[in-house]
Short mmCIF file of C-alpha atoms in Angstrom, two decimals:
data_model
loop_
_atom_site.label_atom_id
_atom_site.label_comp_id
_atom_site.label_asym_id
_atom_site.label_seq_id
_atom_site.Cartn_x
_atom_site.Cartn_y
_atom_site.Cartn_z
CA MET A 1 0.00 0.00 0.00
CA ALA A 2 2.82 2.38 0.94
CA GLN A 3 4.60 1.55 -2.31
CA THR A 4 1.45 2.31 -4.31
CA LEU A 5 1.06 5.69 -2.61
CA HIS A 6 4.70 6.43 -3.35
CA VAL A 7 4.18 5.72 -7.07
CA ILE A 8 1.09 7.94 -7.11
CA ASP A 9 3.05 10.75 -5.45
CA GLN A 10 5.80 10.39 -8.04
CA VAL A 11 3.29 10.45 -10.87
CA SER A 12 1.65 13.56 -9.43
CA GLU A 13 5.01 15.27 -9.19
CA LEU A 14 5.83 14.44 -12.81
CA VAL A 15 2.37 15.56 -13.92
CA GLY A 16 3.11 18.91 -12.30
CA LEU A 17 6.36 19.08 -14.24
CA ALA A 18 4.53 18.27 -17.49
CA ALA A 19 1.96 20.96 -16.69
CA GLY A 20 4.80 23.44 -16.33
CA LEU A 21 6.17 22.43 -19.72
CA LEU A 22 2.72 22.88 -21.23
CA GLU A 23 2.31 26.31 -19.67
CA GLY A 24 5.71 27.26 -21.10
CA GLY A 25 4.58 26.28 -24.61
CA GLU A 26 6.54 23.01 -24.82
CA VAL A 27 3.51 21.01 -25.96
CA GLU A 28 5.41 18.13 -27.57
CA HIS A 29 7.57 17.52 -24.50
CA ALA A 30 4.53 17.70 -22.24
CA GLU A 31 2.64 15.22 -24.44
CA GLY A 32 5.51 12.72 -24.46
CA MET A 33 5.82 12.82 -20.70
CA LEU A 34 2.05 12.55 -20.04
CA VAL A 35 1.52 9.72 -22.53
CA GLY A 36 4.34 7.79 -20.88
CA LEU A 37 2.94 8.39 -17.41
CA ARG A 38 -0.52 7.30 -18.52
CA ALA A 39 0.85 3.83 -19.23
CA ILE A 40 1.68 3.65 -15.51
CA ALA A 41 -1.36 5.44 -14.08
CA PRO A 42 -4.19 5.41 -16.68
CA ASP A 43 -6.82 6.64 -14.21
CA HIS A 44 -4.82 9.48 -12.66
CA PRO A 45 -7.29 12.44 -12.80
CA GLU A 46 -4.82 15.35 -13.03
CA LEU A 47 -2.76 13.45 -15.59
CA ASN A 48 -5.76 12.88 -17.84
CA LEU A 49 -6.87 16.47 -17.43
CA ASN A 50 -3.50 17.83 -18.51
CA LEU A 51 -3.27 15.34 -21.36
CA GLY A 52 -6.69 16.54 -22.50
CA LEU A 53 -5.32 20.08 -22.52
CA VAL A 54 -2.37 18.92 -24.64
CA PHE A 55 -4.66 17.17 -27.13
CA ALA A 56 -6.88 20.26 -27.33
CA ALA A 57 -3.84 22.46 -28.02
CA LYS A 58 -2.86 20.11 -30.87
CA GLY A 59 -6.37 20.05 -32.36
CA LYS A 60 -7.05 16.42 -31.40
CA ILE A 61 -10.56 17.30 -30.31
CA GLU A 62 -12.10 13.80 -30.23
CA GLU A 63 -9.27 12.62 -27.95
CA ALA A 64 -9.24 15.76 -25.80
CA ALA A 65 -12.93 16.05 -24.95
CA PRO A 66 -13.40 12.79 -22.96
CA LEU A 67 -10.32 13.53 -20.87
CA LEU A 68 -11.36 17.11 -20.18
CA ARG A 69 -14.86 16.02 -19.20
CA GLY A 70 -13.20 14.41 -16.20
CA ALA A 71 -12.93 17.94 -14.81
CA ALA A 72 -16.45 17.51 -13.51
CA SER A 73 -15.15 15.11 -10.87
CA LEU A 74 -12.32 17.39 -9.72
CA GLU A 75 -12.74 20.46 -7.56
CA PRO A 76 -11.36 23.00 -7.79
CA VAL A 77 -10.25 22.96 -11.42
CA GLU A 78 -8.33 25.79 -13.07
CA PRO A 79 -10.43 27.83 -15.52
CA VAL A 80 -8.10 26.93 -18.39
CA PHE A 81 -9.37 23.34 -18.35
CA TRP A 82 -13.02 24.40 -18.47
CA ASN A 83 -12.17 26.79 -21.32
CA ALA A 84 -10.48 24.02 -23.28
CA LEU A 85 -13.46 21.71 -22.73
CA SER A 86 -15.86 24.43 -23.83
CA ALA A 87 -13.88 25.01 -27.03
CA CYS A 88 -13.81 21.26 -27.72
CA GLU A 89 -17.56 20.89 -27.23
CA LEU A 90 -18.14 23.76 -29.65
CA LYS A 91 -16.01 22.07 -32.30
CA LEU A 92 -17.88 18.81 -31.70
CA GLY A 93 -21.20 20.58 -32.21
CA ASP A 94 -22.41 20.30 -28.60
CA ALA A 95 -23.45 23.87 -27.80
CA ALA A 96 -25.22 22.85 -24.58
CA GLY A 97 -22.11 21.10 -23.26
CA ALA A 98 -19.97 24.06 -24.29
CA LEU A 99 -22.24 26.45 -22.39
CA VAL A 100 -22.00 24.41 -19.18
CA ALA A 101 -18.19 24.31 -19.38
CA ALA A 102 -17.89 28.02 -20.16
CA GLU A 103 -20.12 28.95 -17.24
CA ARG A 104 -18.14 26.73 -14.88
CA SER A 105 -15.02 28.62 -15.95
CA LEU A 106 -16.70 31.98 -15.45
CA ASP A 107 -17.82 30.94 -11.96
CA LEU A 108 -14.11 30.76 -11.12
CA ASP A 109 -13.12 33.96 -12.95
CA PRO A 110 -15.93 36.15 -14.37
CA ASN A 111 -13.68 38.29 -16.57
CA GLN A 112 -12.04 35.79 -18.92
CA PRO A 113 -12.36 36.85 -22.56
CA ASP A 114 -11.95 33.25 -23.81
CA ALA A 115 -14.66 31.89 -21.54
CA LEU A 116 -16.97 34.80 -22.35
CA SER A 117 -16.35 34.21 -26.05
CA ASN A 118 -17.05 30.47 -25.73
CA ARG A 119 -20.21 31.23 -23.78
CA ALA A 120 -21.34 33.65 -26.48
CA GLU A 121 -20.69 31.10 -29.23
CA ALA A 122 -22.56 28.41 -27.29
CA LEU A 123 -25.55 30.69 -26.69
CA SER A 124 -25.53 31.58 -30.38
CA GLY A 125 -25.54 27.89 -31.28
CA LEU A 126 -28.55 27.40 -29.01
CA GLY A 127 -30.39 30.28 -30.68
CA GLN A 128 -30.18 32.60 -27.66
CA LEU A 129 -28.87 35.47 -29.75
CA ASP A 130 -29.61 38.40 -27.46
CA GLU A 131 -27.75 36.74 -24.59
CA ALA A 132 -24.93 35.75 -26.93
CA LEU A 133 -24.49 39.35 -28.06
CA LYS A 134 -24.35 40.56 -24.46
CA ALA A 135 -21.70 37.94 -23.62
CA VAL A 136 -19.40 38.84 -26.49
CA GLU A 137 -19.83 42.58 -25.89
CA ARG A 138 -18.78 41.99 -22.29
CA ALA A 139 -15.74 40.06 -23.53
CA LEU A 140 -14.76 42.96 -25.79
CA VAL A 141 -14.89 45.32 -22.80
CA VAL A 142 -12.38 43.07 -21.05
CA ASN A 143 -10.20 42.61 -24.14
CA PRO A 144 -10.93 45.30 -26.78
CA GLY A 145 -9.31 44.90 -30.15
CA ASP A 146 -9.31 41.09 -30.08
CA PRO A 147 -10.15 39.99 -33.67
CA ARG A 148 -11.41 36.59 -32.44
CA LEU A 149 -14.02 38.33 -30.31
CA MET A 150 -14.97 40.64 -33.17
CA HIS A 151 -15.43 37.56 -35.34
CA ASN A 152 -17.67 36.03 -32.70
CA GLN A 153 -19.74 39.20 -32.41
CA ALA A 154 -20.04 39.48 -36.19
CA SER A 155 -21.31 35.90 -36.36
CA VAL A 156 -24.04 36.67 -33.83
CA LEU A 157 -25.02 39.85 -35.70
CA ARG A 158 -25.20 37.85 -38.92
CA LYS A 159 -27.59 35.36 -37.32
CA MET A 160 -29.69 38.30 -36.10
CA GLY A 161 -29.96 39.56 -39.67
CA ARG A 162 -27.84 42.64 -38.99
CA LEU A 163 -25.66 41.95 -42.01
CA GLU A 164 -24.18 45.39 -42.69
CA GLU A 165 -23.07 45.69 -39.04
CA SER A 166 -21.60 42.20 -39.22
CA LEU A 167 -19.62 43.01 -42.38
CA SER A 168 -18.29 46.25 -40.92
CA LEU A 169 -17.13 44.44 -37.79
CA LEU A 170 -15.40 41.72 -39.83
CA ASP A 171 -13.55 44.37 -41.85
CA ARG A 172 -12.39 45.87 -38.56
CA ALA A 173 -11.34 42.46 -37.26
CA LEU A 174 -9.20 41.89 -40.36
CA LYS A 175 -7.27 45.08 -39.62
CA PHE A 176 -6.21 43.51 -36.30
CA GLY A 177 -5.82 39.97 -37.66
CA PRO A 178 -5.43 40.00 -41.47
CA GLN A 179 -4.21 36.38 -41.53
CA MET A 180 -7.21 34.91 -39.71
CA ALA A 181 -8.75 32.48 -42.18
CA GLN A 182 -11.96 32.01 -40.20
CA VAL A 183 -12.66 35.74 -40.28
CA HIS A 184 -12.30 35.76 -44.06
CA ALA A 185 -14.63 32.74 -44.26
CA GLU A 186 -17.26 34.46 -42.11
CA ARG A 187 -16.93 37.57 -44.24
CA GLY A 188 -17.57 35.46 -47.34
CA PHE A 189 -20.73 34.08 -45.77
CA VAL A 190 -22.05 37.57 -44.96
CA LEU A 191 -21.23 38.79 -48.47
CA LYS A 192 -23.20 35.86 -49.91
CA LEU A 193 -26.21 36.74 -47.75
CA LEU A 194 -25.96 40.33 -48.98
CA GLY A 195 -26.03 39.09 -52.58
CA HIS A 196 -22.38 39.88 -53.37
CA HIS A 197 -21.63 36.40 -54.67
CA GLU A 198 -18.49 37.00 -56.72
CA GLU A 199 -16.86 38.90 -53.87
CA ALA A 200 -17.92 36.11 -51.51
CA ILE A 201 -16.16 33.52 -53.70
CA GLU A 202 -12.98 35.63 -53.77
CA THR A 203 -13.13 35.90 -49.99
CA TYR A 204 -13.53 32.14 -49.55
CA HIS A 205 -10.46 31.63 -51.72
CA LEU A 206 -8.55 34.09 -49.52
CA ALA A 207 -9.57 32.05 -46.47
CA LEU A 208 -8.47 28.79 -48.09
CA GLY A 209 -5.17 30.34 -49.12
CA LEU A 210 -4.51 30.91 -45.42
CA ASP A 211 -5.95 27.58 -44.26
CA PRO A 212 -6.45 25.02 -47.06
CA GLY A 213 -8.24 22.66 -44.70
CA LEU A 214 -10.84 25.13 -43.43
CA VAL A 215 -13.99 23.03 -43.78
CA GLU A 216 -16.55 25.84 -43.47
CA ALA A 217 -14.89 27.80 -46.27
CA HIS A 218 -14.90 24.79 -48.63
CA TRP A 219 -18.53 24.05 -47.76
CA ASN A 220 -19.84 27.59 -48.21
CA LEU A 221 -17.80 28.05 -51.38
CA SER A 222 -19.51 24.97 -52.81
CA LEU A 223 -22.95 26.38 -51.97
CA CYS A 224 -22.06 29.67 -53.61
CA ASN A 225 -20.88 27.89 -56.78
CA LEU A 226 -24.07 25.81 -56.89
CA LEU A 227 -26.20 28.91 -56.44
CA LEU A 228 -24.46 30.52 -59.41
CA GLY A 229 -24.88 27.40 -61.56
CA ARG A 230 -21.19 26.41 -61.47
CA PHE A 231 -22.11 22.81 -60.90
CA GLU A 232 -18.83 21.04 -61.59
CA ALA A 233 -16.96 22.97 -58.89
CA GLY A 234 -20.05 23.08 -56.70
CA TRP A 235 -20.66 19.35 -56.54
CA ALA A 236 -16.98 18.56 -56.01
CA GLY A 237 -16.89 20.99 -53.08
CA TYR A 238 -20.20 19.69 -51.72
CA GLU A 239 -18.40 16.55 -50.56
CA TRP A 240 -16.80 18.65 -47.81
CA ARG A 241 -20.12 18.34 -45.97
CA TRP A 242 -18.86 15.12 -44.38
CA GLN A 243 -16.18 17.09 -42.55
CA LEU A 244 -18.75 19.36 -40.91
CA LYS A 245 -19.82 18.74 -37.34
CA ALA A 246 -23.51 19.20 -38.18
CA ARG A 247 -25.51 16.35 -36.69
CA ASP A 248 -27.65 15.94 -39.84
CA MET A 249 -24.61 15.45 -42.09
CA GLN A 250 -22.62 12.58 -40.65
CA PRO A 251 -21.19 9.82 -42.89
CA ARG A 252 -22.73 6.38 -42.50
CA PRO A 253 -20.44 3.49 -41.50
CA TRP A 254 -21.02 1.32 -44.55
CA THR A 255 -18.53 -1.46 -45.33
CA MET A 256 -19.17 -1.53 -49.09
CA PRO A 257 -17.27 0.93 -51.31
CA LEU A 258 -18.55 4.44 -51.96
CA TRP A 259 -19.52 4.86 -55.61
CA LEU A 260 -18.80 8.27 -57.10
CA GLY A 261 -18.79 7.24 -60.75
CA GLN A 262 -15.36 5.61 -60.72
CA VAL A 263 -16.53 2.27 -62.22
CA PRO A 264 -19.43 1.15 -64.45
CA LEU A 265 -22.49 -0.10 -62.55
CA GLU A 266 -23.69 -2.62 -65.13
CA GLY A 267 -24.51 -5.85 -63.30
CA HIS A 268 -23.81 -4.40 -59.85
CA SER A 269 -26.08 -3.53 -56.94
CA ILE A 270 -25.99 -0.20 -55.14
CA LEU A 271 -27.57 1.26 -52.02
CA LEU A 272 -28.71 4.87 -52.37
CA HIS A 273 -29.38 6.32 -48.94
CA CYS A 274 -30.94 9.43 -47.46
CA GLU A 275 -28.88 11.91 -45.49
CA GLN A 276 -30.39 15.32 -44.75
CA GLY A 277 -34.02 16.50 -44.69
CA TYR A 278 -37.23 15.15 -46.19
CA GLY A 279 -37.12 17.71 -48.99
CA ASP A 280 -33.59 16.68 -49.98
CA SER A 281 -34.65 13.04 -50.22
CA ILE A 282 -37.71 13.91 -52.31
CA GLN A 283 -35.72 16.09 -54.67
CA PHE A 284 -32.79 13.74 -55.20
CA ALA A 285 -34.64 10.41 -55.25
CA ARG A 286 -35.46 11.04 -58.90
CA LEU A 287 -31.80 10.37 -59.70
CA ALA A 288 -32.30 6.76 -58.61
CA MET A 289 -33.90 6.23 -62.02
CA LYS A 290 -30.74 7.47 -63.75
CA VAL A 291 -28.65 5.02 -61.71
CA ALA A 292 -30.97 2.18 -62.72
CA GLU A 293 -30.56 3.21 -66.37
CA ARG A 294 -26.87 2.35 -66.02
CA GLY A 295 -27.76 -1.28 -65.44
CA ALA A 296 -27.58 -1.31 -61.65
CA GLN A 297 -29.91 -2.98 -59.17
CA VAL A 298 -30.96 0.00 -57.04
CA ILE A 299 -31.87 -0.26 -53.37
CA LEU A 300 -33.24 2.99 -51.94
CA GLU A 301 -33.23 3.81 -48.24
CA VAL A 302 -35.21 6.88 -47.11
CA GLN A 303 -36.69 8.27 -43.93
CA ALA A 304 -39.64 6.13 -42.76
CA PRO A 305 -42.36 8.76 -43.44
CA LEU A 306 -41.28 8.87 -47.09
CA VAL A 307 -41.55 5.14 -47.84
CA PRO A 308 -45.22 5.26 -48.95
CA LEU A 309 -44.34 8.17 -51.24
CA PHE A 310 -41.70 6.22 -53.18
CA LYS A 311 -43.45 2.87 -53.58
CA GLY A 312 -44.10 3.57 -57.25
CA LEU A 313 -40.72 5.12 -58.05
CA PRO A 314 -39.43 3.54 -61.31
CA GLY A 315 -36.15 1.64 -61.35
CA LEU A 316 -36.08 0.40 -57.76
CA THR A 317 -35.20 -3.17 -56.82
CA GLY A 318 -35.92 -2.53 -53.15
CA LEU A 319 -37.22 0.25 -50.88
CA PHE A 320 -36.41 0.44 -47.17
CA ALA A 321 -36.97 2.79 -44.26
CA ARG A 322 -33.93 4.09 -42.44
CA GLY A 323 -33.29 1.82 -39.49
CA GLU A 324 -34.47 -1.35 -41.24
CA SER A 325 -32.11 -4.22 -41.98
CA LEU A 326 -30.69 -3.72 -45.47
CA PRO A 327 -29.50 -6.26 -48.05
CA GLU A 328 -25.84 -6.50 -49.01
CA THR A 329 -24.89 -4.42 -52.05
CA ASP A 330 -21.74 -3.90 -54.10
CA PHE A 331 -21.65 -0.12 -53.63
CA HIS A 332 -23.34 2.70 -51.77
CA CYS A 333 -23.87 6.38 -52.52
CA PRO A 334 -25.57 9.17 -50.52
CA LEU A 335 -28.46 10.66 -52.47
CA MET A 336 -26.92 14.13 -52.61
CA SER A 337 -23.64 12.81 -54.01
CA LEU A 338 -25.42 11.45 -57.08
CA PRO A 339 -24.99 14.58 -59.25
CA LEU A 340 -21.22 14.28 -58.76
CA ALA A 341 -21.23 10.51 -59.26
CA LEU A 342 -23.40 10.64 -62.38
CA GLY A 343 -21.58 13.60 -63.86
CA ALA A 344 -24.99 15.23 -64.12
CA PRO A 345 -25.00 18.89 -63.08
CA PHE A 346 -28.61 18.74 -61.87
CA GLU A 347 -29.51 21.67 -64.06
CA PRO A 348 -33.17 22.57 -64.67
CA GLU A 349 -34.91 19.78 -66.55
CA VAL A 350 -37.52 21.59 -68.60
CA GLY A 351 -40.38 19.27 -69.47
CA ALA A 352 -39.25 16.52 -67.09
CA GLN A 353 -41.90 13.90 -66.41
CA PRO A 354 -43.40 13.63 -62.90
CA TYR A 355 -41.77 10.88 -60.86
CA LEU A 356 -44.18 10.87 -57.89
CA GLN A 357 -47.55 9.24 -58.53
CA PRO A 358 -50.35 9.39 -55.92
CA ASP A 359 -51.88 6.16 -54.68
CA PRO A 360 -55.21 5.69 -56.57
CA ALA A 361 -57.13 4.75 -53.41
CA ARG A 362 -55.90 7.82 -51.53
CA LEU A 363 -56.58 9.98 -54.58
CA LYS A 364 -60.20 8.80 -54.57
CA THR A 365 -60.52 9.36 -50.82
CA TRP A 366 -59.34 12.95 -51.15
CA ALA A 367 -61.63 13.54 -54.10
CA GLY A 368 -64.53 12.59 -51.82
CA ARG A 369 -63.34 14.88 -49.03
CA LEU A 370 -62.89 17.86 -51.33
CA GLY A 371 -66.11 17.41 -53.28
CA GLN A 372 -66.86 18.92 -56.65
CA ALA A 373 -64.47 21.67 -57.70
CA GLY A 374 -66.44 24.85 -58.38
CA ARG A 375 -63.47 27.21 -58.33
CA PRO A 376 -59.70 26.96 -58.84
CA ARG A 377 -57.88 25.21 -56.00
CA VAL A 378 -54.57 26.49 -54.62
CA GLY A 379 -52.50 24.64 -52.02
CA LEU A 380 -50.67 26.76 -49.43
CA VAL A 381 -47.58 26.06 -47.32
CA THR A 382 -46.26 29.01 -45.32
CA SER A 383 -43.92 27.35 -42.84
CA GLY A 384 -41.47 24.48 -42.56
CA SER A 385 -39.93 22.69 -39.62
CA PRO A 386 -39.02 25.17 -36.85
CA THR A 387 -35.89 23.12 -36.12
CA HIS A 388 -34.40 23.94 -39.53
CA ALA A 389 -31.24 26.03 -39.16
CA ALA A 390 -32.52 28.76 -41.48
CA ASP A 391 -36.23 28.52 -40.68
CA GLN A 392 -36.37 32.20 -39.75
CA ASP A 393 -35.41 33.03 -43.34
CA ARG A 394 -38.03 30.88 -45.04
CA SER A 395 -41.15 30.48 -42.87
CA LEU A 396 -43.61 33.33 -42.52
CA PRO A 397 -46.92 33.94 -40.76
CA LEU A 398 -50.03 33.06 -42.77
CA ALA A 399 -51.30 36.59 -42.06
CA GLN A 400 -48.40 38.01 -44.04
CA ILE A 401 -49.69 36.55 -47.31
CA ALA A 402 -53.41 36.11 -46.54
CA GLU A 403 -54.21 39.72 -47.37
CA PHE A 404 -52.72 39.27 -50.85
CA LEU A 405 -54.70 36.13 -51.71
CA PRO A 406 -57.30 37.02 -54.36
CA LYS A 407 -60.95 36.17 -53.85
CA GLY A 408 -62.78 33.60 -55.94
CA ILE A 409 -60.31 30.77 -55.22
CA ASP A 410 -60.48 27.83 -52.82
CA TYR A 411 -57.29 27.67 -50.75
CA HIS A 412 -56.17 24.50 -49.00
CA SER A 413 -53.46 24.34 -46.36
CA LEU A 414 -51.12 21.41 -47.14
CA GLN A 415 -49.52 21.51 -43.69
CA GLN A 416 -50.04 19.00 -40.91
CA VAL A 417 -49.67 21.57 -38.13
CA LEU A 418 -50.59 25.24 -37.81
CA SER A 419 -49.26 27.73 -35.31
CA PRO A 420 -51.83 29.38 -33.00
CA ALA A 421 -51.41 32.66 -34.92
CA ASP A 422 -52.03 30.91 -38.25
CA GLN A 423 -55.09 29.21 -36.78
CA VAL A 424 -56.57 32.62 -35.96
CA VAL A 425 -56.16 33.69 -39.59
CA LEU A 426 -57.66 30.42 -40.79
CA ASP A 427 -60.69 30.87 -38.57
CA SER A 428 -61.31 34.28 -40.13
CA ARG A 429 -61.22 33.03 -43.73
CA GLU A 430 -63.95 30.81 -45.14
CA ASP A 431 -61.96 30.30 -48.34
CA ILE A 432 -59.00 28.53 -46.63
CA SER A 433 -59.43 24.89 -45.60
CA PHE A 434 -57.13 23.04 -43.20
CA TRP A 435 -56.67 19.27 -43.57
CA GLY A 436 -53.93 18.61 -41.05
CA ARG A 437 -55.82 15.99 -39.07
CA ASP A 438 -56.41 13.94 -42.22
CA LEU A 439 -52.82 14.10 -43.48
CA LYS A 440 -51.36 10.90 -42.05
CA ASP A 441 -48.13 10.94 -44.08
CA PHE A 442 -46.50 12.33 -47.20
CA ALA A 443 -48.50 9.99 -49.43
CA ASP A 444 -51.68 11.68 -48.16
CA THR A 445 -50.15 15.09 -48.85
CA LEU A 446 -49.29 13.94 -52.38
CA ALA A 447 -52.85 12.77 -53.01
CA LEU A 448 -54.28 16.06 -51.72
CA THR A 449 -51.75 18.04 -53.78
CA ALA A 450 -52.80 16.16 -56.91
CA HIS A 451 -56.22 17.86 -56.67
CA MET A 452 -54.69 21.35 -56.63
CA ASP A 453 -54.37 23.56 -59.70
CA LEU A 454 -51.41 25.39 -58.18
CA VAL A 455 -49.22 25.11 -55.07
CA ILE A 456 -47.72 28.16 -53.36
CA SER A 457 -45.09 27.17 -50.83
CA VAL A 458 -42.11 28.36 -48.89
CA ASP A 459 -38.88 26.40 -49.35
CA THR A 460 -39.80 23.17 -47.60
CA SER A 461 -40.45 19.49 -48.35
CA VAL A 462 -43.97 19.99 -49.74
CA ALA A 463 -42.54 22.24 -52.46
CA HIS A 464 -40.35 19.32 -53.62
CA LEU A 465 -43.28 16.94 -53.36
CA ALA A 466 -45.48 19.18 -55.53
CA GLY A 467 -42.71 19.62 -58.09
CA GLY A 468 -42.01 15.88 -58.16
CA ALA A 469 -45.69 15.31 -58.90
CA GLY A 470 -45.56 17.74 -61.83
CA LYS A 471 -47.83 20.24 -60.15
CA PRO A 472 -47.31 23.94 -61.03
CA THR A 473 -45.53 25.31 -57.98
CA TRP A 474 -44.59 28.81 -56.91
CA ILE A 475 -41.92 28.95 -54.23
CA LEU A 476 -41.58 31.96 -51.92
CA LEU A 477 -37.85 32.55 -51.49
CA PRO A 478 -35.82 34.84 -49.24
CA PHE A 479 -33.47 37.46 -50.68
CA ALA A 480 -30.59 35.00 -50.21
CA PRO A 481 -32.17 31.75 -51.44
CA ASP A 482 -30.97 28.21 -50.92
CA TRP A 483 -28.50 27.13 -53.61
CA ARG A 484 -30.92 24.80 -55.39
CA TRP A 485 -33.18 27.58 -56.64
CA GLY A 486 -30.55 29.68 -58.39
CA LEU A 487 -30.89 33.42 -58.74
CA THR A 488 -32.77 34.10 -61.95
CA GLU A 489 -33.95 30.83 -63.42
CA THR A 490 -37.16 28.83 -63.27
CA ARG A 491 -36.25 25.48 -61.74
CA THR A 492 -38.13 22.23 -62.46
#
């Protein structure tokens, strides 16, 4: 027992020495010493905490975070460890965890610019923008002239829609830190939102010249190229999405090879699988037919609510819901990688045939519910999922368009759920019908949509459904639209 305690004391002493090396900037020496000590004492709390700090300093975020989370069992812990954990959680996409760590650090020292900045970024990630702005403004009082803090503040202002203020602040930040790639990348994003697309592309290239591996710059550059119709560069850059920390864009752990057009598919089987939202799956599922035309057996996996919608999709050998057991295939490809894999730019297909066909039984049921058409019928969709990252830029209150709807038309809400405010508008209009309680799934929505003469929708999944069914569709777009709609063209 005495010998064990002696070893622990020696380890603690050496950990203290390694911590001193780390504080003096000798990260490599500190890492070598701590890794060696961990072979002797793998559960030593201070050792693991300091090793986590080393890994964080070297950008090994996945290795650093679990070690730094051990800080919760140690009291007191220096603020630097909480700060490092907060920064790691932010990079891993866990804003809630980052906020907890930042606030623990600020409990120990309320005037740390790094902790205040991390707290602001976490609050911003959680959508608490007013509080985020206050936090970063407080940090700038403590440390004025810090370009990292200006970048953080500009990001919050951008999310609040205060784009000109954000751009001005980023220009100021670049005077203090002209070599900061992330500031250039943020500036490119703001320029894109302001409609200055060519300048945005130049700015993304500046960012990548400073940091060729900056994922956000590659990703946003690809979106800008796609928006401008530069599909070859856009689709190649779109593959950077797998490097993002966004929870809805994580690669799947398939064992079969990824197919990106490198070999012919004749005689082979391939799994095409969903990745992002419902609308993305609806829009890109049509390319399954083009894969089948190359002689492949096509298995399609989509989100469970979409399965009834795709039962009649031509060219499929099998259709499965995500989460179901899947057959073995020779290759796999995410749906939104198909334009790159097929070498098809996904340009507007004028005169393309509908690829979504309503179920005849459901079509008849909805015909009975609607009754005889005495006037033109228009389907309405004014809001999408509130959890969408850019929902504030696409959804709008029904009241905002209701006053512009001409009389003499029967309007039908194609949404399953209405907000209380929208319900008030609905109750005041006899010419708008709501069918939410009867819309069991997307196949019901498709059957109802088939009875419309026109669909007017914000940028959400029903817009893709209506287009896939060949229904004339008007889409209400924000000033800075999603890449798929282009800037001046009619898209089909």
